[in-house]
Amino acid sequence: MLPDIKSLTREELEAQFKTWQEPAFRVAQLLDWLYARRVTTWDAMSNLPKTLRAKLGETYSLHIHELARKQGSPDTTQKFLWKLADGAFIESVLIPANPALYGEASDRHTLCISTQVGCAYGCRFCASGLDGWKRNLGIHEIVEQVLAVERVWEGQMREARSAILDKTVESNIAAAPASSDRVVNNIVVMGMGEPLANYDNLIAALKTLNAPWGGGIGARRITISTSGLVPQIRKLAVEPMQFRLAISLHGATDEVRNRIMPVNKKYPLHELTGACEDYQKVKGRMITLEYILIAGINDALDQTRPLAMLAKKLNAKVNLIPYNKVESLPWVRPAEEVCERFLAALEKLDVTATLRREKGGDIDAACGQLRLKTERELAVSP
Ligand code: SAH
Ligand code: SF4
């Protein structure tokens, strides 16, 4: 198998082009085709000489995610199910900006990306881990999610525009070069998989998405979510990039966390909070604590005090997320009043907290659900 072109850095490409005795400006042209124009074939790179295109095609692959399924519409949350080269499925979710959630300004879109096929961590409430872990995503498979979503988005915009324009104008729009504007300008690594268990590919992919020659998305607009892999949190703390960190806490005591997240047995709360404190000290950045509210599991008001203590110790803000029902799992989200009461109790304890009041549940917005559903349907009717 050839390495994919989107798994290489600019420096690596420059070194390769040097051995081919190609001028350096060709690298800039190639990167423009890949990350600004998001083309899907070598032949589309029309300002590169044919011989160079042929050489590239012999040396590298150019994998494009195939859209297997899509839910939602451009003005709401949209969920994309991608079929990868080996037939595996992963998900990405495009969310219209919610400035309150991760501290971003009023931006356009946040994309939630996956880092693994399946997940080995088996949190009891989560669809991604239900069928276990299959494999890590390659660097290019993480990067390509952003480009693939933007291609679909562009297609939708073209369709919307052509619906209101006459036929001649429509054909001009179709022929116009792709815009290099980013549809996606915030990334949350909260799709399928445990990102810190695919550490090296994750960091390399995020560097490409961040680089001016690549995605151009600011590191502060990239949030990595982890279920609590302590050694990797410590490693992340010494990376030069200023990514945001979110911890999937979901329980403020070992007792609750052990019941729903097996990872807590390996890295119990005192170890996790120790790593978070150190991360916070080194980075000087606010950590976010994710807390899914699950009825009868972690939504009792007596949980708010230990949660508030943790949040204060870590100088963290808390995102409360009403649980999204997963088919075949018994868990349910608490009533709205219960969620509101939980939020109010936290605020009374002087914690900065938000409660997600989204309606994503109806499109299987929780991570891993669309894949699970599709795979199970395919298993029944191949
Ligand atoms: N593995 C990483 C990132 C992917 S999961 C992690 O656990 O942080 C992203 C977030 O979605 C996590 O906070 C996870 O706990 C949450 N999640 C999983 N299943 C969910 C569900 N059914 N409803 C709401 N949130 C869910
Ligand atoms: Fe894996 Fe995160 Fe789901 Fe836990 S919540 S099973 S770590 S994807």
Short mmCIF file of C-alpha atoms and ligand atoms in Angstrom, two decimals:
data_model
loop_
_atom_site.label_atom_id
_atom_site.label_comp_id
_atom_site.label_asym_id
_atom_site.label_seq_id
_atom_site.Cartn_x
_atom_site.Cartn_y
_atom_site.Cartn_z
CA MET A 1 0.00 0.00 0.00
CA LEU A 2 1.26 3.45 -0.92
CA PRO A 3 1.43 6.10 1.81
CA ASP A 4 -1.37 8.66 1.50
CA ILE A 5 -0.31 12.12 0.41
CA LYS A 6 -2.33 13.70 3.26
CA SER A 7 -0.23 11.93 5.87
CA LEU A 8 2.86 13.94 4.91
CA THR A 9 4.04 17.24 6.28
CA ARG A 10 5.15 20.13 4.12
CA GLU A 11 8.78 19.43 5.10
CA GLU A 12 8.48 15.79 4.04
CA LEU A 13 7.00 16.80 0.71
CA GLU A 14 9.72 19.38 0.18
CA ALA A 15 12.38 16.72 0.79
CA GLN A 16 10.69 14.38 -1.69
CA PHE A 17 10.35 17.10 -4.34
CA LYS A 18 14.03 17.93 -3.89
CA THR A 19 15.04 14.36 -4.68
CA TRP A 20 12.81 14.58 -7.76
CA GLN A 21 14.52 17.87 -8.66
CA GLU A 22 11.19 19.65 -8.71
CA PRO A 23 11.17 23.35 -7.79
CA ALA A 24 9.94 24.22 -4.27
CA PHE A 25 6.95 26.25 -5.53
CA ARG A 26 5.42 23.02 -6.81
CA VAL A 27 4.94 21.91 -3.20
CA ALA A 28 2.94 25.06 -2.48
CA GLN A 29 0.79 24.36 -5.56
CA LEU A 30 0.20 20.77 -4.47
CA LEU A 31 -0.79 21.82 -0.94
CA ASP A 32 -3.18 24.40 -2.37
CA TRP A 33 -4.91 21.70 -4.42
CA LEU A 34 -5.13 19.37 -1.45
CA TYR A 35 -6.18 21.64 1.42
CA ALA A 36 -7.63 24.81 -0.12
CA ARG A 37 -9.34 23.44 -3.23
CA ARG A 38 -9.89 19.97 -1.78
CA VAL A 39 -9.59 18.19 -5.13
CA THR A 40 -10.18 14.45 -5.31
CA THR A 41 -7.89 13.38 -8.18
CA TRP A 42 -4.33 14.00 -9.33
CA ASP A 43 -5.65 15.04 -12.74
CA ALA A 44 -7.55 17.94 -11.24
CA MET A 45 -4.22 19.53 -10.24
CA SER A 46 -4.07 21.25 -13.59
CA ASN A 47 -1.11 23.56 -12.97
CA LEU A 48 1.21 20.66 -12.09
CA PRO A 49 3.04 19.15 -15.08
CA LYS A 50 1.60 15.81 -16.23
CA THR A 51 4.90 14.03 -15.47
CA LEU A 52 4.81 15.25 -11.87
CA ARG A 53 1.17 14.19 -11.48
CA ALA A 54 2.13 10.74 -12.76
CA LYS A 55 5.07 10.53 -10.35
CA LEU A 56 2.83 11.55 -7.45
CA GLY A 57 0.26 8.92 -8.42
CA GLU A 58 2.92 6.19 -8.51
CA THR A 59 4.32 7.18 -5.12
CA TYR A 60 1.29 8.16 -3.05
CA SER A 61 -2.37 7.31 -2.75
CA LEU A 62 -5.04 9.99 -2.54
CA HIS A 63 -7.86 8.47 -0.51
CA ILE A 64 -11.19 10.26 -0.45
CA HIS A 65 -13.84 9.32 2.12
CA GLU A 66 -16.95 7.93 0.46
CA LEU A 67 -20.20 9.31 1.86
CA ALA A 68 -22.26 6.29 2.92
CA ARG A 69 -25.04 8.11 4.72
CA LYS A 70 -25.98 11.61 5.84
CA GLN A 71 -28.51 12.88 8.32
CA GLY A 72 -29.63 16.42 9.07
CA SER A 73 -29.74 19.58 6.95
CA PRO A 74 -27.38 22.54 6.40
CA ASP A 75 -29.02 24.72 9.07
CA THR A 76 -28.95 22.03 11.76
CA THR A 77 -26.54 19.41 13.01
CA GLN A 78 -25.47 17.18 10.14
CA LYS A 79 -24.05 13.73 10.62
CA PHE A 80 -21.83 12.04 8.03
CA LEU A 81 -21.09 8.34 7.85
CA TRP A 82 -17.94 7.65 5.82
CA LYS A 83 -16.91 4.40 4.22
CA LEU A 84 -13.13 4.04 4.30
CA ALA A 85 -10.88 2.31 1.79
CA ASP A 86 -11.04 -0.99 3.73
CA GLY A 87 -14.82 -0.85 4.06
CA ALA A 88 -14.81 0.34 7.70
CA PHE A 89 -17.27 3.05 8.75
CA ILE A 90 -16.57 6.19 10.77
CA GLU A 91 -18.60 9.29 11.62
CA SER A 92 -18.13 13.05 11.62
CA VAL A 93 -20.71 15.53 12.91
CA LEU A 94 -21.01 19.14 11.70
CA ILE A 95 -22.51 21.44 14.32
CA PRO A 96 -23.53 25.07 13.77
CA ALA A 97 -21.45 27.21 16.17
CA ASN A 98 -22.49 27.44 19.78
CA PRO A 99 -20.24 30.15 21.21
CA ALA A 100 -20.98 29.17 24.81
CA LEU A 101 -19.77 25.60 24.51
CA TYR A 102 -16.00 25.66 24.12
CA GLY A 103 -15.35 29.36 24.49
CA GLU A 104 -15.11 30.12 20.79
CA ALA A 105 -16.26 33.40 19.31
CA SER A 106 -19.31 33.46 17.05
CA ASP A 107 -17.95 31.22 14.33
CA ARG A 108 -19.47 29.25 11.61
CA HIS A 109 -19.11 25.54 12.27
CA THR A 110 -17.62 23.00 14.58
CA LEU A 111 -16.74 19.58 13.23
CA CYS A 112 -16.65 16.58 15.52
CA ILE A 113 -14.14 14.05 14.15
CA SER A 114 -13.34 10.38 14.80
CA THR A 115 -9.90 8.95 15.51
CA GLN A 116 -10.47 5.18 15.60
CA VAL A 117 -12.79 2.56 14.14
CA GLY A 118 -14.64 1.47 17.28
CA CYS A 119 -13.17 1.99 20.73
CA ALA A 120 -11.43 -0.28 23.20
CA TYR A 121 -12.49 1.57 26.34
CA GLY A 122 -16.01 0.21 26.59
CA CYS A 123 -17.74 2.97 28.54
CA ARG A 124 -21.06 1.40 29.44
CA PHE A 125 -23.25 4.13 27.94
CA CYS A 126 -21.43 4.61 24.62
CA ALA A 127 -22.28 3.20 21.18
CA SER A 128 -18.71 3.55 19.88
CA GLY A 129 -17.31 0.89 22.16
CA LEU A 130 -20.16 -1.62 21.85
CA ASP A 131 -18.48 -3.76 19.20
CA GLY A 132 -14.95 -3.15 20.50
CA TRP A 133 -11.96 -1.61 18.79
CA LYS A 134 -11.15 -2.39 15.15
CA ARG A 135 -8.22 -0.14 14.25
CA ASN A 136 -6.64 3.28 14.55
CA LEU A 137 -7.29 5.85 11.84
CA GLY A 138 -4.31 6.93 9.78
CA ILE A 139 -3.21 10.58 9.76
CA HIS A 140 -4.84 11.16 6.36
CA GLU A 141 -8.10 9.53 7.49
CA ILE A 142 -8.38 12.02 10.34
CA VAL A 143 -7.48 15.01 8.13
CA GLU A 144 -9.73 13.91 5.25
CA GLN A 145 -12.85 14.13 7.44
CA VAL A 146 -12.61 17.94 7.40
CA LEU A 147 -12.06 18.11 3.64
CA ALA A 148 -14.79 15.58 2.85
CA VAL A 149 -17.37 17.44 4.94
CA GLU A 150 -16.44 20.70 3.24
CA ARG A 151 -16.85 19.11 -0.20
CA VAL A 152 -20.35 17.94 0.70
CA TRP A 153 -21.14 21.35 2.16
CA GLU A 154 -20.00 23.07 -1.00
CA GLY A 155 -22.21 20.78 -3.06
CA GLN A 156 -25.17 21.65 -0.86
CA MET A 157 -24.47 25.37 -1.22
CA ARG A 158 -24.21 25.03 -5.00
CA GLU A 159 -27.55 23.25 -5.07
CA ALA A 160 -29.17 25.86 -2.85
CA ARG A 161 -27.85 28.69 -5.01
CA SER A 162 -28.79 27.05 -8.27
CA ALA A 163 -32.33 26.57 -6.99
CA ILE A 164 -32.74 30.34 -6.96
CA LEU A 165 -30.81 31.19 -10.10
CA ASP A 166 -31.59 30.61 -13.76
CA LYS A 167 -29.94 27.87 -15.78
CA THR A 168 -27.12 29.95 -17.37
CA VAL A 169 -25.96 31.31 -14.03
CA GLU A 170 -26.25 27.85 -12.56
CA SER A 171 -23.78 26.36 -15.03
CA ASN A 172 -21.31 29.17 -14.30
CA ILE A 173 -21.46 28.38 -10.62
CA ALA A 174 -20.90 24.70 -11.27
CA ALA A 175 -17.83 25.52 -13.33
CA ALA A 176 -16.40 27.99 -10.83
CA PRO A 177 -13.31 26.91 -8.89
CA ALA A 178 -13.90 25.70 -5.36
CA SER A 179 -13.57 28.40 -2.75
CA SER A 180 -10.70 28.01 -0.33
CA ASP A 181 -12.72 29.36 2.62
CA ARG A 182 -12.99 26.97 5.52
CA VAL A 183 -16.49 25.82 6.34
CA VAL A 184 -15.04 24.12 9.40
CA ASN A 185 -13.23 26.47 11.73
CA ASN A 186 -13.52 24.64 15.03
CA ILE A 187 -12.71 21.01 15.65
CA VAL A 188 -13.72 18.82 18.54
CA VAL A 189 -12.10 15.39 18.68
CA MET A 190 -15.16 13.76 20.18
CA GLY A 191 -16.28 11.33 17.50
CA MET A 192 -15.66 7.63 17.54
CA GLY A 193 -12.62 6.36 19.41
CA GLU A 194 -10.30 7.44 22.18
CA PRO A 195 -8.07 10.08 20.56
CA LEU A 196 -5.23 9.76 23.06
CA ALA A 197 -5.01 6.01 22.33
CA ASN A 198 -4.04 6.96 18.75
CA TYR A 199 -1.70 9.64 19.98
CA ASP A 200 0.91 9.98 17.24
CA ASN A 201 -1.55 9.98 14.33
CA LEU A 202 -3.83 12.37 16.21
CA ILE A 203 -1.08 14.92 16.84
CA ALA A 204 0.27 14.66 13.28
CA ALA A 205 -3.25 15.11 11.83
CA LEU A 206 -4.00 18.07 14.08
CA LYS A 207 -0.69 19.67 13.09
CA THR A 208 -1.72 19.44 9.43
CA LEU A 209 -5.19 20.81 10.18
CA ASN A 210 -3.55 23.65 12.12
CA ALA A 211 -0.71 24.47 9.71
CA PRO A 212 -1.04 27.57 7.50
CA TRP A 213 -0.24 25.34 4.50
CA GLY A 214 -2.94 22.83 5.58
CA GLY A 215 -6.25 23.46 7.34
CA GLY A 216 -5.25 26.79 8.89
CA ILE A 217 -7.47 26.09 11.92
CA GLY A 218 -6.08 27.71 15.09
CA ALA A 219 -4.89 25.31 17.82
CA ARG A 220 -7.11 27.13 20.30
CA ARG A 221 -10.05 26.14 18.13
CA ILE A 222 -9.22 22.46 18.43
CA THR A 223 -10.50 20.53 21.47
CA ILE A 224 -9.32 17.03 22.30
CA SER A 225 -11.65 14.96 24.46
CA THR A 226 -10.38 11.99 26.47
CA SER A 227 -11.94 9.48 28.81
CA GLY A 228 -8.87 9.99 31.00
CA LEU A 229 -5.64 8.39 29.72
CA VAL A 230 -3.26 9.78 32.31
CA PRO A 231 0.16 9.17 30.67
CA GLN A 232 -1.03 10.69 27.39
CA ILE A 233 -2.51 13.74 29.14
CA ARG A 234 0.94 14.31 30.62
CA LYS A 235 2.49 13.90 27.17
CA LEU A 236 0.00 16.35 25.66
CA ALA A 237 0.94 18.90 28.31
CA VAL A 238 4.45 19.18 26.88
CA GLU A 239 3.39 19.43 23.22
CA PRO A 240 4.07 22.91 21.89
CA MET A 241 0.57 23.20 20.40
CA GLN A 242 -2.07 24.96 22.51
CA PHE A 243 -4.96 22.55 21.99
CA ARG A 244 -7.92 22.68 24.35
CA LEU A 245 -8.50 19.67 26.57
CA ALA A 246 -11.86 18.21 27.59
CA ILE A 247 -12.12 15.38 30.11
CA SER A 248 -15.06 12.97 29.87
CA LEU A 249 -15.67 12.85 33.59
CA HIS A 250 -19.31 11.72 33.87
CA GLY A 251 -18.84 10.92 37.55
CA ALA A 252 -17.28 12.98 40.34
CA THR A 253 -16.48 9.99 42.56
CA ASP A 254 -14.60 6.75 41.85
CA GLU A 255 -17.72 4.86 42.88
CA VAL A 256 -19.85 6.38 40.09
CA ARG A 257 -17.04 6.47 37.54
CA ASN A 258 -16.10 2.82 38.11
CA ARG A 259 -19.67 1.81 37.37
CA ILE A 260 -19.79 3.42 33.95
CA MET A 261 -16.19 3.85 32.77
CA PRO A 262 -13.81 0.86 33.04
CA VAL A 263 -10.87 3.21 32.33
CA ASN A 264 -11.31 4.57 35.86
CA LYS A 265 -10.04 1.30 37.32
CA LYS A 266 -6.73 1.86 35.56
CA TYR A 267 -6.56 5.61 36.14
CA PRO A 268 -8.67 6.48 39.17
CA LEU A 269 -9.78 10.03 39.88
CA HIS A 270 -6.82 11.11 42.04
CA GLU A 271 -4.42 10.17 39.21
CA LEU A 272 -6.60 11.79 36.58
CA THR A 273 -6.99 15.02 38.51
CA GLY A 274 -3.24 15.06 39.24
CA ALA A 275 -2.50 14.89 35.50
CA CYS A 276 -5.12 17.57 34.78
CA GLU A 277 -3.67 19.87 37.43
CA ASP A 278 -0.22 19.52 35.91
CA TYR A 279 -1.63 20.07 32.41
CA GLN A 280 -3.35 23.19 33.61
CA LYS A 281 -0.18 24.48 35.28
CA VAL A 282 1.99 23.93 32.20
CA LYS A 283 -0.52 25.18 29.65
CA GLY A 284 -2.28 27.81 31.70
CA ARG A 285 -5.45 26.87 29.88
CA MET A 286 -8.88 26.13 31.20
CA ILE A 287 -9.90 22.48 31.02
CA THR A 288 -13.49 21.48 30.30
CA LEU A 289 -15.15 18.68 32.23
CA GLU A 290 -17.77 16.81 30.22
CA TYR A 291 -20.56 15.39 32.34
CA ILE A 292 -23.29 13.36 30.63
CA LEU A 293 -26.42 13.31 32.75
CA ILE A 294 -27.79 9.77 32.92
CA ALA A 295 -31.01 9.11 34.86
CA GLY A 296 -30.44 7.32 38.13
CA ILE A 297 -26.68 7.01 37.59
CA ASN A 298 -25.08 10.40 38.13
CA ASP A 299 -27.91 12.94 38.17
CA ALA A 300 -28.64 13.06 41.91
CA LEU A 301 -28.05 16.46 43.51
CA ASP A 302 -25.57 14.99 45.99
CA GLN A 303 -23.17 14.59 43.03
CA THR A 304 -22.97 18.35 42.52
CA ARG A 305 -20.78 18.96 45.59
CA PRO A 306 -17.93 16.54 44.66
CA LEU A 307 -18.22 17.73 41.06
CA ALA A 308 -17.94 21.38 42.13
CA MET A 309 -14.90 20.55 44.27
CA LEU A 310 -13.18 18.88 41.32
CA ALA A 311 -14.04 21.72 38.96
CA LYS A 312 -12.64 24.30 41.36
CA LYS A 313 -9.49 22.31 42.04
CA LEU A 314 -8.84 22.14 38.30
CA ASN A 315 -10.11 25.64 37.52
CA ALA A 316 -12.33 23.87 35.00
CA LYS A 317 -15.70 24.60 33.50
CA VAL A 318 -18.38 21.94 33.35
CA ASN A 319 -20.41 21.01 30.27
CA LEU A 320 -23.55 19.12 31.22
CA ILE A 321 -24.87 16.95 28.39
CA PRO A 322 -28.22 15.16 28.68
CA TYR A 323 -27.60 11.55 27.66
CA ASN A 324 -28.56 10.54 24.11
CA LYS A 325 -30.38 7.27 24.05
CA VAL A 326 -28.46 4.38 22.42
CA GLU A 327 -30.51 1.58 20.98
CA SER A 328 -29.91 -1.69 22.85
CA LEU A 329 -28.62 0.07 25.98
CA PRO A 330 -30.82 0.57 29.04
CA TRP A 331 -29.69 4.10 29.95
CA VAL A 332 -31.97 7.13 29.57
CA ARG A 333 -31.61 10.88 29.91
CA PRO A 334 -33.10 12.56 32.97
CA ALA A 335 -36.18 14.79 32.69
CA GLU A 336 -35.47 18.37 31.65
CA GLU A 337 -36.24 19.71 35.15
CA VAL A 338 -33.70 17.32 36.66
CA CYS A 339 -31.00 18.61 34.29
CA GLU A 340 -31.93 22.25 35.00
CA ARG A 341 -31.87 21.59 38.76
CA PHE A 342 -28.44 19.96 38.49
CA LEU A 343 -27.14 23.00 36.59
CA ALA A 344 -28.62 25.44 39.09
CA ALA A 345 -27.07 23.54 42.02
CA LEU A 346 -23.64 23.68 40.38
CA GLU A 347 -23.98 27.38 39.66
CA LYS A 348 -24.93 27.97 43.27
CA LEU A 349 -21.62 26.35 44.20
CA ASP A 350 -19.88 28.97 42.03
CA VAL A 351 -19.00 26.64 39.17
CA THR A 352 -19.02 27.86 35.57
CA ALA A 353 -21.33 25.37 33.89
CA THR A 354 -23.43 25.04 30.75
CA LEU A 355 -26.23 22.65 29.94
CA ARG A 356 -26.49 21.48 26.34
CA ARG A 357 -30.05 21.94 25.25
CA GLU A 358 -29.59 20.50 21.76
CA LYS A 359 -32.00 18.48 19.77
CA GLY A 360 -29.37 16.24 18.18
CA GLY A 361 -30.82 13.14 19.79
CA ASP A 362 -33.29 12.65 16.96
CA ILE A 363 -30.52 12.19 14.38
CA ASP A 364 -28.48 9.76 16.47
CA ALA A 365 -26.09 12.57 17.31
CA ALA A 366 -24.21 10.70 20.02
CA CYS A 367 -20.92 9.30 18.86
CA GLY A 368 -20.87 5.91 17.19
CA GLN A 369 -24.60 5.51 16.78
CA LEU A 370 -25.00 5.93 13.04
CA ARG A 371 -22.15 3.52 12.38
CA LEU A 372 -23.58 0.96 14.77
CA LYS A 373 -27.00 1.21 13.19
CA THR A 374 -25.62 0.91 9.64
CA GLU A 375 -23.37 -2.03 10.47
CA ARG A 376 -26.21 -3.86 12.14
CA GLU A 377 -28.50 -3.21 9.17
CA LEU A 378 -25.80 -4.48 6.80
CA ALA A 379 -25.34 -7.57 8.95
CA VAL A 380 -29.03 -8.36 8.56
CA SER A 381 -29.22 -7.58 4.83
CA PRO A 382 -25.72 -7.71 3.31
N1 SAH B 1 -13.21 8.79 23.66
C1 SAH B 1 -13.22 10.18 23.92
C2 SAH B 1 -13.80 11.00 22.79
C3 SAH B 1 -14.97 10.44 22.07
S1 SAH B 1 -16.46 10.31 23.00
C4 SAH B 1 -13.95 10.47 25.20
O1 SAH B 1 -14.55 9.56 25.77
O2 SAH B 1 -13.86 11.61 25.65
C5 SAH B 1 -17.00 11.99 23.00
C6 SAH B 1 -17.97 12.32 24.11
O3 SAH B 1 -19.28 11.77 23.85
C7 SAH B 1 -17.54 11.76 25.45
O4 SAH B 1 -17.65 12.76 26.43
C8 SAH B 1 -18.53 10.64 25.64
O5 SAH B 1 -18.62 10.29 26.97
C9 SAH B 1 -19.77 11.22 25.03
N2 SAH B 1 -20.84 10.24 24.76
C10 SAH B 1 -20.71 8.95 24.42
N3 SAH B 1 -21.93 8.38 24.27
C11 SAH B 1 -22.84 9.34 24.54
C12 SAH B 1 -24.26 9.36 24.56
N4 SAH B 1 -24.97 8.30 24.27
N5 SAH B 1 -24.87 10.52 24.89
C13 SAH B 1 -24.14 11.64 25.16
N6 SAH B 1 -22.81 11.67 25.14
C14 SAH B 1 -22.14 10.54 24.84
FE1 SF4 B 2 -14.54 5.13 23.88
FE2 SF4 B 2 -15.05 7.69 24.52
FE3 SF4 B 2 -17.06 5.98 23.95
FE4 SF4 B 2 -15.68 5.69 26.21
S1 SF4 B 2 -16.97 7.44 25.63
S2 SF4 B 2 -16.27 4.04 24.79
S3 SF4 B 2 -13.64 6.27 25.55
S4 SF4 B 2 -15.49 6.69 22.55
#
